[in-house]
Every structure is written in structure tokens, then in C-alpha cells.
Amino acid sequence: MSVNDGLARRMRLQRLHRHDDGRLLVVPLDHPVSNGPIVRDGQLDRLVGQIHHGGADAVVLHKGALRTVQPRWFRDMSLIVHLSAGTALAPDPDARHLVCTVEEALRLGAHGVSVHVNAGSRGEGRQIADLAAVAEACDRWGMPLLAMVYARGPGVDGRAPAVVAHLAALAAELGADLVKTVLPGAPQAIAAVTAACPIPVLAAGGALADGPDEALRRLDDAMQCGALGVAAGRLVFTAADPAAMVRRLTSLVHDRAQAPLQRAGDPR
């Protein structure tokens, strides 16, 4: 990595971590590729605008979605371009393939990129290799990398503390700057996972089987136990008022911070 590339990465990370508390609220909107439309009226730009007005720090989008989104939303909110894709219709719904490059994301104006890995799945080897290759490209181009890592193998408990700690370690060891994953339920287990991980851990919003209030409670627990942020998409785009939901999440992530945190690799 050249000196200039190192500066570029630090500048982009600093933009992403725009709050002094070092915490992040990321709203992933990569779901249409996996599961189908998330806005039935086709008005993705309106949804991104609501997310912006709610105070999110970043939004995750696939490259094609950017054609319908106004650039004004990214004057202060960061854009993360998702590089992985796979559908629920595939013979292996846990398979993920790279569909965009770091260079392409740079041309699109991205402030960061993200890659999805389903550890324990049949395609784990390919996905890990893809994550490592993207990490190398991010080093070359000075681009922050968010790894979205889940345990999706047969018989694997994706919330087991040892499994989650392994997922976070995988992301850090292969060069990610941030890791999003589903955290354990017990506060002590969450604290152990976040303490062992040298990069910021973002708590995944997860499914809404128990309703949004219960999802928010779990995310609040995660923040109080060492998570440095939240990455919640479904919780936002299924809400009757997405902007109001983002404001609740913004308060949960930023307003309840006890004191500024600093970790190894903190851009500040």
C-alpha cells in the first residue's frame, strides 16, 4: 500500500465515522437481489431520502440501484456499494458471487464496499477467497471494507458465542475494516465477542419475527455490550415510517453513547 492509498482509506473511514463517538448506523438495502423488491412502488430514491433524513451514517446499495438514487443524499451520508450477490431461488441459496469490483465501486462514487460470506455453507471456500481478494483490492485503492459474515451451515448455531467470535475473527484476519454479524443473545456473550474482535462489530438487525420493538431491544443490548454500531435494513424498509424508524435507530446508536470509544484502526 502506498502512502497516498493509506491516506485515502483513512479519509473515507473518517467520513464514515462522522460522529465523534465512533459509532455507526448502517442501513443495508441489498435485499432485492436475494429476495425481491423492497419498495413496491419502485421509489427507491424516496426510501433512501427517508433514511438520509432519519440520520443514518451509511446506506448499502447494489450498483444498479444507484441509477435511480439522487446523489444529494450522499453529501453527508456515506455510500457503501455491495459487491456480492446470490438469490433465494438458487439450488444453493447460501451461495454468493462477486458481481462488482472495488474499482467499479470507486467509479460509482462509493465511500466503502461490502462483501457477504456465509461461513459453513457449501460455497464457503469461494466466498472466503473472494473476501480476501476484495480486501487486497481495498488496500490497493484505499477503500474501507465491511464484511457481512454469517454462519449458515447445516447444524450450525449462528448465534452460538464461539461461532460468532469465529466469524468476527475471520473478517478481521482477512482484512475487513468492519464486520456485520448476528450477535448472541446473552449480554456477557456479546461482550466477549466484541472484546475479542480488533475491528468494530456491527450488530445485524436480523429477522422481525418478534416485532420491531423486540428487535430494537436486542440491538440496544448489543450497543450496551460493546458493539460499535448497528446494520439494520429490514427493520427500516418494512416500517410504516422508515424515517421515524431510522431516527429511533440513530438515537439508539448515537444518543445513548456513554463515552467516545477508540479501537485499533480507529480513523480518528
PDB file of C-alpha atoms in Angstrom:
ATOM      1  CA  MET A   1       0.000   0.000   0.000  1.00  0.00           C
ATOM      2  CA  SER A   2       1.296   3.439  -0.907  1.00  0.00           C
ATOM      3  CA  VAL A   3       1.226   6.410   1.445  1.00  0.00           C
ATOM      4  CA  ASN A   4      -1.484   8.035  -0.671  1.00  0.00           C
ATOM      5  CA  ASP A   5      -3.645   4.904  -0.586  1.00  0.00           C
ATOM      6  CA  GLY A   6      -3.319   4.816   3.198  1.00  0.00           C
ATOM      7  CA  LEU A   7      -4.443   8.426   3.416  1.00  0.00           C
ATOM      8  CA  ALA A   8      -7.391   7.777   1.107  1.00  0.00           C
ATOM      9  CA  ARG A   9      -8.581   4.899   3.263  1.00  0.00           C
ATOM     10  CA  ARG A  10      -8.253   6.922   6.449  1.00  0.00           C
ATOM     11  CA  MET A  11     -10.173   9.804   4.866  1.00  0.00           C
ATOM     12  CA  ARG A  12     -13.006   7.524   3.763  1.00  0.00           C
ATOM     13  CA  LEU A  13     -13.143   5.845   7.164  1.00  0.00           C
ATOM     14  CA  GLN A  14     -13.248   9.247   8.832  1.00  0.00           C
ATOM     15  CA  ARG A  15     -16.180  10.228   6.619  1.00  0.00           C
ATOM     16  CA  LEU A  16     -17.960   7.010   7.508  1.00  0.00           C
ATOM     17  CA  HIS A  17     -17.276   7.556  11.228  1.00  0.00           C
ATOM     18  CA  ARG A  18     -18.647  11.091  11.040  1.00  0.00           C
ATOM     19  CA  HIS A  19     -19.734  11.167  14.704  1.00  0.00           C
ATOM     20  CA  ASP A  20     -17.191  11.749  17.460  1.00  0.00           C
ATOM     21  CA  ASP A  21     -18.474   8.718  19.361  1.00  0.00           C
ATOM     22  CA  GLY A  22     -17.013   6.415  16.682  1.00  0.00           C
ATOM     23  CA  ARG A  23     -20.301   4.509  16.355  1.00  0.00           C
ATOM     24  CA  LEU A  24     -22.148   3.735  13.122  1.00  0.00           C
ATOM     25  CA  LEU A  25     -25.683   3.250  11.876  1.00  0.00           C
ATOM     26  CA  VAL A  26     -25.654   1.473   8.507  1.00  0.00           C
ATOM     27  CA  VAL A  27     -28.840   0.659   6.570  1.00  0.00           C
ATOM     28  CA  PRO A  28     -28.281  -2.211   4.115  1.00  0.00           C
ATOM     29  CA  LEU A  29     -30.605  -2.205   1.092  1.00  0.00           C
ATOM     30  CA  ASP A  30     -29.024  -5.092  -0.812  1.00  0.00           C
ATOM     31  CA  HIS A  31     -32.045  -7.358  -0.232  1.00  0.00           C
ATOM     32  CA  PRO A  32     -33.738  -7.059  -3.677  1.00  0.00           C
ATOM     33  CA  VAL A  33     -31.106  -9.288  -5.310  1.00  0.00           C
ATOM     34  CA  SER A  34     -31.606 -12.013  -2.712  1.00  0.00           C
ATOM     35  CA  ASN A  35     -35.337 -11.839  -2.066  1.00  0.00           C
ATOM     36  CA  GLY A  36     -37.039  -9.455  -4.489  1.00  0.00           C
ATOM     37  CA  PRO A  37     -38.304  -5.839  -4.374  1.00  0.00           C
ATOM     38  CA  ILE A  38     -38.260  -3.941  -1.105  1.00  0.00           C
ATOM     39  CA  VAL A  39     -40.203  -0.934  -2.456  1.00  0.00           C
ATOM     40  CA  ARG A  40     -43.386  -1.998  -4.226  1.00  0.00           C
ATOM     41  CA  ASP A  41     -43.877   1.375  -5.938  1.00  0.00           C
ATOM     42  CA  GLY A  42     -40.362   1.420  -7.363  1.00  0.00           C
ATOM     43  CA  GLN A  43     -39.494   4.580  -5.421  1.00  0.00           C
ATOM     44  CA  LEU A  44     -36.118   3.567  -4.044  1.00  0.00           C
ATOM     45  CA  ASP A  45     -34.948   7.174  -4.128  1.00  0.00           C
ATOM     46  CA  ARG A  46     -37.726   8.160  -1.739  1.00  0.00           C
ATOM     47  CA  LEU A  47     -36.694   5.403   0.688  1.00  0.00           C
ATOM     48  CA  VAL A  48     -33.031   6.468   0.546  1.00  0.00           C
ATOM     49  CA  GLY A  49     -34.146  10.054   1.183  1.00  0.00           C
ATOM     50  CA  GLN A  50     -36.109   8.938   4.250  1.00  0.00           C
ATOM     51  CA  ILE A  51     -33.057   7.054   5.507  1.00  0.00           C
ATOM     52  CA  HIS A  52     -30.960  10.195   4.998  1.00  0.00           C
ATOM     53  CA  HIS A  53     -33.469  12.391   6.822  1.00  0.00           C
ATOM     54  CA  GLY A  54     -33.542   9.910   9.711  1.00  0.00           C
ATOM     55  CA  GLY A  55     -29.812  10.433  10.261  1.00  0.00           C
ATOM     56  CA  ALA A  56     -28.217   7.175   9.085  1.00  0.00           C
ATOM     57  CA  ASP A  57     -24.445   7.251   8.647  1.00  0.00           C
ATOM     58  CA  ALA A  58     -24.385   4.993   5.591  1.00  0.00           C
ATOM     59  CA  VAL A  59     -26.570   3.000   3.219  1.00  0.00           C
ATOM     60  CA  VAL A  60     -25.620  -0.187   1.347  1.00  0.00           C
ATOM     61  CA  LEU A  61     -26.767  -0.499  -2.278  1.00  0.00           C
ATOM     62  CA  HIS A  62     -26.034  -2.613  -5.322  1.00  0.00           C
ATOM     63  CA  LYS A  63     -24.504  -0.816  -8.293  1.00  0.00           C
ATOM     64  CA  GLY A  64     -27.604  -0.800 -10.488  1.00  0.00           C
ATOM     65  CA  ALA A  65     -29.748   0.755  -7.782  1.00  0.00           C
ATOM     66  CA  LEU A  66     -27.609   3.888  -7.940  1.00  0.00           C
ATOM     67  CA  ARG A  67     -29.150   4.768 -11.307  1.00  0.00           C
ATOM     68  CA  THR A  68     -32.408   5.679  -9.559  1.00  0.00           C
ATOM     69  CA  VAL A  69     -30.960   7.415  -6.479  1.00  0.00           C
ATOM     70  CA  GLN A  70     -30.156  11.113  -6.329  1.00  0.00           C
ATOM     71  CA  PRO A  71     -26.558  11.985  -5.417  1.00  0.00           C
ATOM     72  CA  ARG A  72     -27.672  14.695  -2.988  1.00  0.00           C
ATOM     73  CA  TRP A  73     -28.352  12.089  -0.304  1.00  0.00           C
ATOM     74  CA  PHE A  74     -24.617  11.369  -0.169  1.00  0.00           C
ATOM     75  CA  ARG A  75     -23.398  14.844   0.677  1.00  0.00           C
ATOM     76  CA  ASP A  76     -23.065  13.677   4.275  1.00  0.00           C
ATOM     77  CA  MET A  77     -24.422  10.115   4.343  1.00  0.00           C
ATOM     78  CA  SER A  78     -21.878   7.572   3.087  1.00  0.00           C
ATOM     79  CA  LEU A  79     -22.448   5.153   0.213  1.00  0.00           C
ATOM     80  CA  ILE A  80     -21.348   1.539   0.565  1.00  0.00           C
ATOM     81  CA  VAL A  81     -21.581  -0.497  -2.652  1.00  0.00           C
ATOM     82  CA  HIS A  82     -22.308  -4.188  -2.110  1.00  0.00           C
ATOM     83  CA  LEU A  83     -20.108  -6.475  -4.203  1.00  0.00           C
ATOM     84  CA  SER A  84     -21.771  -9.859  -3.522  1.00  0.00           C
ATOM     85  CA  ALA A  85     -24.945 -11.396  -4.905  1.00  0.00           C
ATOM     86  CA  GLY A  86     -26.996 -14.571  -4.702  1.00  0.00           C
ATOM     87  CA  THR A  87     -30.700 -15.374  -4.757  1.00  0.00           C
ATOM     88  CA  ALA A  88     -33.063 -17.382  -2.589  1.00  0.00           C
ATOM     89  CA  LEU A  89     -34.107 -19.169  -5.804  1.00  0.00           C
ATOM     90  CA  ALA A  90     -30.696 -20.770  -6.379  1.00  0.00           C
ATOM     91  CA  PRO A  91     -30.047 -24.503  -5.773  1.00  0.00           C
ATOM     92  CA  ASP A  92     -27.739 -23.265  -3.018  1.00  0.00           C
ATOM     93  CA  PRO A  93     -29.397 -20.137  -1.587  1.00  0.00           C
ATOM     94  CA  ASP A  94     -26.338 -19.566   0.613  1.00  0.00           C
ATOM     95  CA  ALA A  95     -24.048 -19.144  -2.412  1.00  0.00           C
ATOM     96  CA  ARG A  96     -22.639 -15.666  -3.037  1.00  0.00           C
ATOM     97  CA  HIS A  97     -20.703 -14.427  -6.054  1.00  0.00           C
ATOM     98  CA  LEU A  98     -18.838 -11.199  -6.740  1.00  0.00           C
ATOM     99  CA  VAL A  99     -20.823  -9.008  -9.162  1.00  0.00           C
ATOM    100  CA  CYS A 100     -18.919  -5.736  -8.791  1.00  0.00           C
ATOM    101  CA  THR A 101     -15.289  -4.726  -8.267  1.00  0.00           C
ATOM    102  CA  VAL A 102     -13.656  -2.218  -5.957  1.00  0.00           C
ATOM    103  CA  GLU A 103     -12.574  -0.188  -8.982  1.00  0.00           C
ATOM    104  CA  GLU A 104     -16.151  -0.100 -10.284  1.00  0.00           C
ATOM    105  CA  ALA A 105     -17.433   0.979  -6.874  1.00  0.00           C
ATOM    106  CA  LEU A 106     -14.890   3.819  -6.882  1.00  0.00           C
ATOM    107  CA  ARG A 107     -16.141   4.985 -10.286  1.00  0.00           C
ATOM    108  CA  LEU A 108     -19.669   4.976  -8.871  1.00  0.00           C
ATOM    109  CA  GLY A 109     -18.624   7.288  -6.011  1.00  0.00           C
ATOM    110  CA  ALA A 110     -18.578   4.750  -3.177  1.00  0.00           C
ATOM    111  CA  HIS A 111     -17.101   5.627   0.197  1.00  0.00           C
ATOM    112  CA  GLY A 112     -16.828   1.910   1.078  1.00  0.00           C
ATOM    113  CA  VAL A 113     -17.658  -1.583  -0.169  1.00  0.00           C
ATOM    114  CA  SER A 114     -19.182  -4.667   1.424  1.00  0.00           C
ATOM    115  CA  VAL A 115     -18.871  -8.420   0.859  1.00  0.00           C
ATOM    116  CA  HIS A 116     -21.140 -11.218   2.117  1.00  0.00           C
ATOM    117  CA  VAL A 117     -19.745 -14.513   3.443  1.00  0.00           C
ATOM    118  CA  ASN A 118     -21.849 -17.475   4.581  1.00  0.00           C
ATOM    119  CA  ALA A 119     -19.386 -19.484   6.666  1.00  0.00           C
ATOM    120  CA  GLY A 120     -20.125 -23.192   6.884  1.00  0.00           C
ATOM    121  CA  SER A 121     -22.035 -23.199   3.601  1.00  0.00           C
ATOM    122  CA  ARG A 122     -21.104 -25.365   0.616  1.00  0.00           C
ATOM    123  CA  GLY A 123     -19.608 -22.322  -1.082  1.00  0.00           C
ATOM    124  CA  GLU A 124     -17.607 -21.154   1.934  1.00  0.00           C
ATOM    125  CA  GLY A 125     -14.217 -21.611   0.236  1.00  0.00           C
ATOM    126  CA  ARG A 126     -15.120 -19.439  -2.734  1.00  0.00           C
ATOM    127  CA  GLN A 127     -16.645 -16.751  -0.533  1.00  0.00           C
ATOM    128  CA  ILE A 128     -13.619 -16.589   1.767  1.00  0.00           C
ATOM    129  CA  ALA A 129     -11.318 -16.353  -1.252  1.00  0.00           C
ATOM    130  CA  ASP A 130     -13.495 -13.550  -2.648  1.00  0.00           C
ATOM    131  CA  LEU A 131     -13.330 -11.658   0.656  1.00  0.00           C
ATOM    132  CA  ALA A 132      -9.542 -11.940   0.682  1.00  0.00           C
ATOM    133  CA  ALA A 133      -9.296 -10.746  -2.937  1.00  0.00           C
ATOM    134  CA  VAL A 134     -11.553  -7.772  -2.262  1.00  0.00           C
ATOM    135  CA  ALA A 135      -9.516  -6.903   0.850  1.00  0.00           C
ATOM    136  CA  GLU A 136      -6.375  -6.811  -1.306  1.00  0.00           C
ATOM    137  CA  ALA A 137      -8.074  -4.528  -3.833  1.00  0.00           C
ATOM    138  CA  CYS A 138      -9.287  -2.297  -0.987  1.00  0.00           C
ATOM    139  CA  ASP A 139      -5.677  -2.000   0.206  1.00  0.00           C
ATOM    140  CA  ARG A 140      -4.623  -1.004  -3.299  1.00  0.00           C
ATOM    141  CA  TRP A 141      -7.338   1.608  -3.761  1.00  0.00           C
ATOM    142  CA  GLY A 142      -7.679   2.919  -0.202  1.00  0.00           C
ATOM    143  CA  MET A 143     -11.271   1.683   0.188  1.00  0.00           C
ATOM    144  CA  PRO A 144     -12.901   0.692   3.515  1.00  0.00           C
ATOM    145  CA  LEU A 145     -14.324  -2.840   3.616  1.00  0.00           C
ATOM    146  CA  LEU A 146     -17.394  -4.061   5.504  1.00  0.00           C
ATOM    147  CA  ALA A 147     -17.623  -7.856   5.814  1.00  0.00           C
ATOM    148  CA  MET A 148     -21.125  -9.248   6.354  1.00  0.00           C
ATOM    149  CA  VAL A 149     -20.414 -12.674   7.846  1.00  0.00           C
ATOM    150  CA  TYR A 150     -22.959 -15.281   8.931  1.00  0.00           C
ATOM    151  CA  ALA A 151     -22.902 -18.959   9.933  1.00  0.00           C
ATOM    152  CA  ARG A 152     -25.251 -20.725   7.536  1.00  0.00           C
ATOM    153  CA  GLY A 153     -24.003 -24.302   7.515  1.00  0.00           C
ATOM    154  CA  PRO A 154     -26.147 -27.351   8.317  1.00  0.00           C
ATOM    155  CA  GLY A 155     -26.401 -27.909  12.044  1.00  0.00           C
ATOM    156  CA  VAL A 156     -24.520 -24.707  12.885  1.00  0.00           C
ATOM    157  CA  ASP A 157     -25.951 -22.391  15.546  1.00  0.00           C
ATOM    158  CA  GLY A 158     -25.301 -18.942  14.083  1.00  0.00           C
ATOM    159  CA  ARG A 159     -25.786 -17.265  17.470  1.00  0.00           C
ATOM    160  CA  ALA A 160     -23.510 -19.536  19.500  1.00  0.00           C
ATOM    161  CA  PRO A 161     -20.869 -17.305  21.155  1.00  0.00           C
ATOM    162  CA  ALA A 162     -17.893 -19.350  19.932  1.00  0.00           C
ATOM    163  CA  VAL A 163     -19.276 -19.385  16.398  1.00  0.00           C
ATOM    164  CA  VAL A 164     -19.929 -15.636  16.347  1.00  0.00           C
ATOM    165  CA  ALA A 165     -16.468 -14.911  17.742  1.00  0.00           C
ATOM    166  CA  HIS A 166     -15.034 -17.102  14.968  1.00  0.00           C
ATOM    167  CA  LEU A 167     -16.974 -15.155  12.314  1.00  0.00           C
ATOM    168  CA  ALA A 168     -15.729 -11.813  13.639  1.00  0.00           C
ATOM    169  CA  ALA A 169     -12.169 -13.116  13.739  1.00  0.00           C
ATOM    170  CA  LEU A 170     -12.471 -14.344  10.152  1.00  0.00           C
ATOM    171  CA  ALA A 171     -13.442 -10.876   8.943  1.00  0.00           C
ATOM    172  CA  ALA A 172     -10.648  -9.169  10.867  1.00  0.00           C
ATOM    173  CA  GLU A 173      -7.967 -11.696   9.884  1.00  0.00           C
ATOM    174  CA  LEU A 174      -8.763 -11.332   6.165  1.00  0.00           C
ATOM    175  CA  GLY A 175      -8.538  -7.541   6.198  1.00  0.00           C
ATOM    176  CA  ALA A 176     -12.016  -6.103   6.762  1.00  0.00           C
ATOM    177  CA  ASP A 177     -12.349  -2.727   8.498  1.00  0.00           C
ATOM    178  CA  LEU A 178     -15.806  -3.526   9.907  1.00  0.00           C
ATOM    179  CA  VAL A 179     -17.792  -6.709  10.459  1.00  0.00           C
ATOM    180  CA  LYS A 180     -21.564  -7.111  10.496  1.00  0.00           C
ATOM    181  CA  THR A 181     -22.926 -10.303  12.042  1.00  0.00           C
ATOM    182  CA  VAL A 182     -25.749 -11.706  14.149  1.00  0.00           C
ATOM    183  CA  LEU A 183     -24.706 -11.465  17.790  1.00  0.00           C
ATOM    184  CA  PRO A 184     -25.513 -13.892  20.639  1.00  0.00           C
ATOM    185  CA  GLY A 185     -28.478 -13.195  22.860  1.00  0.00           C
ATOM    186  CA  ALA A 186     -26.785 -13.073  26.275  1.00  0.00           C
ATOM    187  CA  PRO A 187     -25.115  -9.761  27.220  1.00  0.00           C
ATOM    188  CA  GLN A 188     -21.975 -11.462  28.581  1.00  0.00           C
ATOM    189  CA  ALA A 189     -21.585 -13.411  25.334  1.00  0.00           C
ATOM    190  CA  ILE A 190     -21.957 -10.239  23.253  1.00  0.00           C
ATOM    191  CA  ALA A 191     -19.352  -8.505  25.398  1.00  0.00           C
ATOM    192  CA  ALA A 192     -16.936 -11.408  24.942  1.00  0.00           C
ATOM    193  CA  VAL A 193     -17.337 -11.351  21.144  1.00  0.00           C
ATOM    194  CA  THR A 194     -16.858  -7.599  20.804  1.00  0.00           C
ATOM    195  CA  ALA A 195     -13.910  -7.532  23.227  1.00  0.00           C
ATOM    196  CA  ALA A 196     -12.071 -10.220  21.256  1.00  0.00           C
ATOM    197  CA  CYS A 197     -12.545  -8.564  17.872  1.00  0.00           C
ATOM    198  CA  PRO A 198      -9.932  -5.953  16.849  1.00  0.00           C
ATOM    199  CA  ILE A 199     -12.273  -4.228  14.380  1.00  0.00           C
ATOM    200  CA  PRO A 200     -15.670  -2.598  15.033  1.00  0.00           C
ATOM    201  CA  VAL A 201     -18.559  -5.068  15.259  1.00  0.00           C
ATOM    202  CA  LEU A 202     -21.930  -4.005  13.847  1.00  0.00           C
ATOM    203  CA  ALA A 203     -24.970  -5.831  15.199  1.00  0.00           C
ATOM    204  CA  ALA A 204     -27.183  -7.181  12.421  1.00  0.00           C
ATOM    205  CA  GLY A 205     -30.825  -6.151  12.656  1.00  0.00           C
ATOM    206  CA  GLY A 206     -31.995  -9.673  11.894  1.00  0.00           C
ATOM    207  CA  ALA A 207     -35.480 -11.054  11.337  1.00  0.00           C
ATOM    208  CA  LEU A 208     -38.587  -9.373  12.730  1.00  0.00           C
ATOM    209  CA  ALA A 209     -40.409 -12.459  13.978  1.00  0.00           C
ATOM    210  CA  ASP A 210     -40.851 -10.903  17.433  1.00  0.00           C
ATOM    211  CA  GLY A 211     -41.698  -7.428  16.124  1.00  0.00           C
ATOM    212  CA  PRO A 212     -39.681  -4.213  15.774  1.00  0.00           C
ATOM    213  CA  ASP A 213     -39.710  -3.306  19.455  1.00  0.00           C
ATOM    214  CA  GLU A 214     -38.058  -6.589  20.407  1.00  0.00           C
ATOM    215  CA  ALA A 215     -35.535  -6.156  17.581  1.00  0.00           C
ATOM    216  CA  LEU A 216     -34.684  -2.686  18.866  1.00  0.00           C
ATOM    217  CA  ARG A 217     -34.279  -4.041  22.391  1.00  0.00           C
ATOM    218  CA  ARG A 218     -31.785  -6.653  21.160  1.00  0.00           C
ATOM    219  CA  LEU A 219     -29.849  -4.021  19.240  1.00  0.00           C
ATOM    220  CA  ASP A 220     -29.785  -1.768  22.302  1.00  0.00           C
ATOM    221  CA  ASP A 221     -28.386  -4.665  24.348  1.00  0.00           C
ATOM    222  CA  ALA A 222     -25.699  -5.158  21.713  1.00  0.00           C
ATOM    223  CA  MET A 223     -24.701  -1.497  21.835  1.00  0.00           C
ATOM    224  CA  GLN A 224     -24.522  -1.552  25.617  1.00  0.00           C
ATOM    225  CA  CYS A 225     -22.297  -4.648  25.466  1.00  0.00           C
ATOM    226  CA  GLY A 226     -19.606  -3.372  23.139  1.00  0.00           C
ATOM    227  CA  ALA A 227     -20.976  -3.329  19.591  1.00  0.00           C
ATOM    228  CA  LEU A 228     -19.796  -0.170  17.842  1.00  0.00           C
ATOM    229  CA  GLY A 229     -22.785   0.076  15.583  1.00  0.00           C
ATOM    230  CA  VAL A 230     -25.911  -1.359  14.016  1.00  0.00           C
ATOM    231  CA  ALA A 231     -26.591  -2.555  10.480  1.00  0.00           C
ATOM    232  CA  ALA A 232     -30.370  -2.838  10.070  1.00  0.00           C
ATOM    233  CA  GLY A 233     -32.153  -2.935   6.733  1.00  0.00           C
ATOM    234  CA  ARG A 234     -35.352  -4.981   7.035  1.00  0.00           C
ATOM    235  CA  LEU A 235     -36.241  -3.162  10.241  1.00  0.00           C
ATOM    236  CA  VAL A 236     -36.215   0.085   8.236  1.00  0.00           C
ATOM    237  CA  PHE A 237     -37.733  -0.729   4.857  1.00  0.00           C
ATOM    238  CA  THR A 238     -40.626  -2.745   6.331  1.00  0.00           C
ATOM    239  CA  ALA A 239     -41.544   0.085   8.740  1.00  0.00           C
ATOM    240  CA  ALA A 240     -44.671   2.149   8.116  1.00  0.00           C
ATOM    241  CA  ASP A 241     -42.496   5.250   8.560  1.00  0.00           C
ATOM    242  CA  PRO A 242     -38.890   4.425   7.593  1.00  0.00           C
ATOM    243  CA  ALA A 243     -37.593   7.874   8.576  1.00  0.00           C
ATOM    244  CA  ALA A 244     -39.060   7.532  12.061  1.00  0.00           C
ATOM    245  CA  MET A 245     -37.521   4.068  12.448  1.00  0.00           C
ATOM    246  CA  VAL A 246     -34.113   5.393  11.371  1.00  0.00           C
ATOM    247  CA  ARG A 247     -34.443   8.195  13.932  1.00  0.00           C
ATOM    248  CA  ARG A 248     -35.077   5.567  16.635  1.00  0.00           C
ATOM    249  CA  LEU A 249     -32.018   3.654  15.495  1.00  0.00           C
ATOM    250  CA  THR A 250     -29.932   6.831  15.326  1.00  0.00           C
ATOM    251  CA  SER A 251     -30.881   7.598  18.928  1.00  0.00           C
ATOM    252  CA  LEU A 252     -30.082   4.028  19.974  1.00  0.00           C
ATOM    253  CA  VAL A 253     -26.639   4.130  18.329  1.00  0.00           C
ATOM    254  CA  HIS A 254     -25.508   7.679  18.995  1.00  0.00           C
ATOM    255  CA  ASP A 255     -27.582   9.385  21.700  1.00  0.00           C
ATOM    256  CA  ARG A 256     -27.058   6.640  24.280  1.00  0.00           C
ATOM    257  CA  ALA A 257     -23.298   6.510  23.889  1.00  0.00           C
ATOM    258  CA  GLN A 258     -21.665   6.644  27.295  1.00  0.00           C
ATOM    259  CA  ALA A 259     -18.254   7.900  26.167  1.00  0.00           C
ATOM    260  CA  PRO A 260     -16.256   8.039  22.943  1.00  0.00           C
ATOM    261  CA  LEU A 261     -14.678   4.692  22.156  1.00  0.00           C
ATOM    262  CA  GLN A 262     -11.415   4.099  20.372  1.00  0.00           C
ATOM    263  CA  ARG A 263     -10.115   0.848  18.923  1.00  0.00           C
ATOM    264  CA  ALA A 264      -7.125  -0.230  16.912  1.00  0.00           C
ATOM    265  CA  GLY A 265      -7.617   1.124  13.415  1.00  0.00           C
ATOM    266  CA  ASP A 266      -9.960   3.917  14.561  1.00  0.00           C
ATOM    267  CA  PRO A 267      -9.698   6.617  11.859  1.00  0.00           C
ATOM    268  CA  ARG A 268      -9.618   9.343  14.486  1.00  0.00           C
TER     269      ARG A 268
END
